mmCIF file of C-alpha atoms in Angstrom:
data_model
loop_
_atom_site.group_PDB
_atom_site.id
_atom_site.type_symbol
_atom_site.label_atom_id
_atom_site.label_comp_id
_atom_site.label_asym_id
_atom_site.label_seq_id
_atom_site.Cartn_x
_atom_site.Cartn_y
_atom_site.Cartn_z
ATOM 1 C CA UNK A 8 -178.833 58.445 -8.454
ATOM 2 C CA UNK A 9 -175.431 59.994 -7.763
ATOM 3 C CA UNK A 10 -174.455 62.834 -10.070
ATOM 4 C CA UNK A 11 -170.918 63.684 -9.093
ATOM 5 C CA UNK A 12 -169.084 63.510 -12.419
ATOM 6 C CA UNK A 13 -168.291 66.832 -14.048
ATOM 7 C CA UNK A 14 -166.504 67.840 -17.214
ATOM 8 C CA UNK A 15 -164.294 70.210 -15.256
ATOM 9 C CA UNK A 16 -162.591 69.209 -12.015
ATOM 10 C CA UNK A 17 -163.192 72.765 -10.728
ATOM 11 C CA UNK A 18 -166.997 72.488 -10.910
ATOM 12 C CA UNK A 19 -168.874 71.338 -7.844
ATOM 13 C CA UNK A 20 -170.898 68.127 -8.088
ATOM 14 C CA UNK A 21 -174.486 68.338 -9.189
ATOM 15 C CA UNK A 22 -175.999 66.674 -6.128
ATOM 16 C CA UNK A 23 -179.596 65.414 -6.176
ATOM 17 C CA UNK A 24 -180.598 68.463 -4.102
ATOM 18 C CA UNK A 25 -178.916 70.922 -6.490
ATOM 19 C CA UNK A 26 -180.390 69.097 -9.459
ATOM 20 C CA UNK A 27 -183.926 69.224 -8.008
ATOM 21 C CA UNK A 28 -183.591 72.930 -7.246
ATOM 22 C CA UNK A 29 -182.342 73.758 -10.747
ATOM 23 C CA UNK A 30 -184.989 71.568 -12.389
ATOM 24 C CA UNK A 31 -187.762 73.264 -10.400
ATOM 25 C CA UNK A 32 -186.463 76.708 -11.408
ATOM 26 C CA UNK A 33 -186.290 75.700 -15.061
ATOM 27 C CA UNK A 34 -189.840 74.294 -15.094
ATOM 28 C CA UNK A 35 -191.099 77.456 -13.366
ATOM 29 C CA UNK A 36 -189.307 79.558 -16.001
ATOM 30 C CA UNK A 37 -190.945 77.576 -18.816
ATOM 31 C CA UNK A 38 -194.326 77.997 -17.142
ATOM 32 C CA UNK A 39 -193.880 81.749 -16.658
ATOM 33 C CA UNK A 40 -192.756 82.121 -20.250
ATOM 34 C CA UNK A 41 -195.881 80.357 -21.435
ATOM 35 C CA UNK A 42 -198.361 82.026 -19.032
ATOM 36 C CA UNK A 43 -196.991 85.557 -18.656
ATOM 37 C CA UNK A 44 -194.932 86.239 -21.757
ATOM 38 C CA UNK A 45 -196.893 84.037 -24.195
ATOM 39 C CA UNK A 46 -193.703 82.333 -25.360
ATOM 40 C CA UNK A 47 -193.228 78.820 -26.655
ATOM 41 C CA UNK A 48 -192.721 76.303 -23.808
ATOM 42 C CA UNK A 49 -188.935 76.048 -23.792
ATOM 43 C CA UNK A 50 -186.623 77.382 -21.091
ATOM 44 C CA UNK A 51 -182.965 77.153 -20.140
ATOM 45 C CA UNK A 52 -180.818 78.439 -17.315
ATOM 46 C CA UNK A 53 -177.089 78.534 -16.669
ATOM 47 C CA UNK A 54 -175.664 77.482 -13.324
ATOM 48 C CA UNK A 55 -172.293 78.744 -12.153
ATOM 49 C CA UNK A 56 -169.450 76.420 -11.139
ATOM 50 C CA UNK A 57 -171.017 76.009 -7.678
ATOM 51 C CA UNK A 58 -173.909 74.174 -9.413
ATOM 52 C CA UNK A 59 -176.361 76.445 -7.544
ATOM 53 C CA UNK A 60 -176.043 80.074 -8.638
ATOM 54 C CA UNK A 61 -178.240 80.930 -11.612
ATOM 55 C CA UNK A 62 -176.133 83.160 -13.864
ATOM 56 C CA UNK A 63 -178.574 83.590 -16.761
ATOM 57 C CA UNK A 64 -181.981 82.428 -17.971
ATOM 58 C CA UNK A 65 -183.628 82.348 -21.364
ATOM 59 C CA UNK A 66 -186.927 81.537 -23.005
ATOM 60 C CA UNK A 67 -187.567 80.493 -26.577
ATOM 61 C CA UNK A 68 -188.073 83.651 -28.612
ATOM 62 C CA UNK A 69 -189.126 82.046 -31.896
ATOM 63 C CA UNK A 70 -188.873 78.829 -33.869
ATOM 64 C CA UNK A 71 -185.246 79.734 -34.724
ATOM 65 C CA UNK A 72 -184.231 81.603 -31.559
ATOM 66 C CA UNK A 73 -184.364 78.708 -29.130
ATOM 67 C CA UNK A 74 -183.833 79.152 -25.387
ATOM 68 C CA UNK A 75 -180.622 77.111 -25.339
ATOM 69 C CA UNK A 76 -179.066 78.956 -28.302
ATOM 70 C CA UNK A 77 -179.926 82.366 -26.894
ATOM 71 C CA UNK A 78 -178.507 81.409 -23.500
ATOM 72 C CA UNK A 79 -175.317 79.854 -24.900
ATOM 73 C CA UNK A 80 -174.636 82.877 -27.117
ATOM 74 C CA UNK A 81 -175.201 85.321 -24.267
ATOM 75 C CA UNK A 82 -173.024 83.233 -21.960
ATOM 76 C CA UNK A 83 -170.208 83.121 -24.519
ATOM 77 C CA UNK A 84 -170.411 86.911 -24.858
ATOM 78 C CA UNK A 85 -170.240 87.460 -21.101
ATOM 79 C CA UNK A 86 -168.075 84.702 -19.598
ATOM 80 C CA UNK A 87 -164.702 83.227 -20.432
ATOM 81 C CA UNK A 88 -164.189 79.927 -22.208
ATOM 82 C CA UNK A 89 -162.551 78.388 -19.117
ATOM 83 C CA UNK A 90 -165.306 79.629 -16.799
ATOM 84 C CA UNK A 91 -168.095 78.191 -18.987
ATOM 85 C CA UNK A 92 -166.384 74.786 -18.965
ATOM 86 C CA UNK A 93 -167.220 74.728 -15.233
ATOM 87 C CA UNK A 94 -170.876 75.704 -15.744
ATOM 88 C CA UNK A 95 -174.060 73.705 -16.245
ATOM 89 C CA UNK A 96 -176.907 74.495 -18.606
ATOM 90 C CA UNK A 97 -180.277 73.164 -17.474
ATOM 91 C CA UNK A 98 -182.949 72.947 -20.166
ATOM 92 C CA UNK A 99 -186.556 71.863 -20.023
ATOM 93 C CA UNK A 100 -186.146 69.975 -23.315
ATOM 94 C CA UNK A 101 -183.310 68.086 -25.007
ATOM 95 C CA UNK A 102 -181.491 70.604 -27.203
ATOM 96 C CA UNK A 103 -181.890 70.212 -30.942
ATOM 97 C CA UNK A 104 -178.826 69.882 -33.182
ATOM 98 C CA UNK A 105 -178.622 73.686 -33.625
ATOM 99 C CA UNK A 106 -178.711 74.290 -29.871
ATOM 100 C CA UNK A 107 -176.303 71.451 -29.094
ATOM 101 C CA UNK A 108 -173.834 72.958 -31.558
ATOM 102 C CA UNK A 109 -174.167 76.363 -29.915
ATOM 103 C CA UNK A 110 -173.677 74.851 -26.436
ATOM 104 C CA UNK A 111 -170.576 73.084 -27.735
ATOM 105 C CA UNK A 112 -169.122 76.243 -29.308
ATOM 106 C CA UNK A 113 -169.840 78.251 -26.160
ATOM 107 C CA UNK A 114 -167.830 75.596 -24.280
ATOM 108 C CA UNK A 115 -170.441 74.941 -21.581
ATOM 109 C CA UNK A 116 -169.163 71.900 -19.707
ATOM 110 C CA UNK A 117 -172.356 70.202 -18.628
ATOM 111 C CA UNK A 118 -175.915 69.943 -19.916
ATOM 112 C CA UNK A 119 -178.923 68.694 -18.002
ATOM 113 C CA UNK A 120 -182.173 68.321 -19.896
ATOM 114 C CA UNK A 121 -185.438 67.328 -18.303
ATOM 115 C CA UNK A 122 -187.480 65.961 -21.229
ATOM 116 C CA UNK A 123 -186.415 64.184 -24.410
ATOM 117 C CA UNK A 124 -186.733 65.230 -28.031
ATOM 118 C CA UNK A 125 -188.780 62.052 -28.570
ATOM 119 C CA UNK A 126 -191.309 63.193 -25.934
ATOM 120 C CA UNK A 127 -191.497 66.594 -27.647
ATOM 121 C CA UNK A 128 -192.146 65.039 -31.054
ATOM 122 C CA UNK A 129 -194.874 62.868 -29.533
ATOM 123 C CA UNK A 130 -196.444 65.986 -27.978
ATOM 124 C CA UNK A 131 -196.220 68.293 -31.006
ATOM 125 C CA UNK A 132 -196.902 65.671 -33.656
ATOM 126 C CA UNK A 133 -195.410 65.017 -37.050
ATOM 127 C CA UNK A 134 -195.263 67.921 -39.479
ATOM 128 C CA UNK A 135 -195.817 70.681 -36.901
ATOM 129 C CA UNK A 136 -194.290 73.639 -38.744
ATOM 130 C CA UNK A 137 -193.740 75.525 -35.483
ATOM 131 C CA UNK A 138 -191.639 72.663 -34.144
ATOM 132 C CA UNK A 139 -190.146 70.298 -36.709
ATOM 133 C CA UNK A 140 -188.165 68.070 -34.378
ATOM 134 C CA UNK A 141 -184.941 66.450 -35.570
ATOM 135 C CA UNK A 142 -184.188 62.855 -34.692
ATOM 136 C CA UNK A 143 -180.606 63.711 -33.737
ATOM 137 C CA UNK A 144 -179.832 63.293 -30.046
ATOM 138 C CA UNK A 145 -177.638 66.014 -28.562
ATOM 139 C CA UNK A 146 -175.204 63.341 -27.391
ATOM 140 C CA UNK A 147 -174.444 62.549 -31.049
ATOM 141 C CA UNK A 148 -173.700 66.195 -31.807
ATOM 142 C CA UNK A 149 -171.392 66.483 -28.785
ATOM 143 C CA UNK A 150 -169.652 63.173 -29.612
ATOM 144 C CA UNK A 151 -168.587 64.648 -32.957
ATOM 145 C CA UNK A 152 -166.676 67.433 -31.181
ATOM 146 C CA UNK A 153 -163.156 67.740 -29.820
ATOM 147 C CA UNK A 154 -164.103 68.672 -26.242
ATOM 148 C CA UNK A 155 -166.392 66.801 -23.888
ATOM 149 C CA UNK A 156 -169.808 68.037 -22.811
ATOM 150 C CA UNK A 157 -171.236 65.997 -19.965
ATOM 151 C CA UNK A 158 -174.913 65.197 -20.587
ATOM 152 C CA UNK A 159 -177.559 64.163 -18.076
ATOM 153 C CA UNK A 160 -181.068 63.535 -19.305
ATOM 154 C CA UNK A 161 -183.855 62.974 -19.783
ATOM 155 C CA UNK A 162 -184.671 63.201 -16.083
ATOM 156 C CA UNK A 163 -187.434 60.726 -15.464
ATOM 157 C CA UNK A 164 -186.609 60.691 -11.739
ATOM 158 C CA UNK A 165 -188.918 62.736 -9.552
ATOM 159 C CA UNK A 166 -191.222 63.049 -12.562
ATOM 160 C CA UNK A 167 -189.310 65.962 -14.122
ATOM 161 C CA UNK A 168 -189.851 64.839 -17.702
ATOM 162 C CA UNK A 169 -193.586 64.469 -17.125
ATOM 163 C CA UNK A 170 -193.800 67.880 -15.425
ATOM 164 C CA UNK A 171 -192.227 69.514 -18.487
ATOM 165 C CA UNK A 172 -194.507 67.610 -20.865
ATOM 166 C CA UNK A 173 -197.637 68.439 -18.831
ATOM 167 C CA UNK A 174 -196.801 72.149 -18.763
ATOM 168 C CA UNK A 175 -195.915 72.284 -22.462
ATOM 169 C CA UNK A 176 -199.080 70.397 -23.399
ATOM 170 C CA UNK A 177 -201.077 73.453 -22.305
ATOM 171 C CA UNK A 178 -199.367 75.425 -25.068
ATOM 172 C CA UNK A 179 -199.294 72.793 -27.822
ATOM 173 C CA UNK A 180 -202.900 71.649 -27.328
ATOM 174 C CA UNK A 181 -204.034 75.229 -28.045
ATOM 175 C CA UNK A 182 -202.008 75.182 -31.273
ATOM 176 C CA UNK A 183 -203.695 72.107 -32.756
#
């Protein structure tokens, strides 16, 4: 798989090596959030325009303070609109409609998510009040906007989606 397209011509390509490194960091962040901080199994990080430097990281703080929203808001408060267009958010899970909207408004140019919303719903089950998934793909939210957000995911290559699901299952299985 070649991942050289970017939303901003100033951003460096997300090569398979850069993608694997960022994915591994994001899964490790989700795991540490779950094991050390007793947080819900959701994590996101922001890569700079070089597609390597981790600028910020976030965990899910609650059922309404999702990792992606927290990260996008903090990024918008700390970096310029033009700079964020060159950045990449990497998330363990596909952002919900709320998070996708926040990513869009923050003007983050690229999103990579490792596991799909459908896989999350399958894991958490129907009617889970801690995680009521929405059947609204982030691509649909972004398509309704006026600026492009490049989206890559779910990442089934190298088993990334399954790694995220397996780690998160340790949290969700305790909740049922």
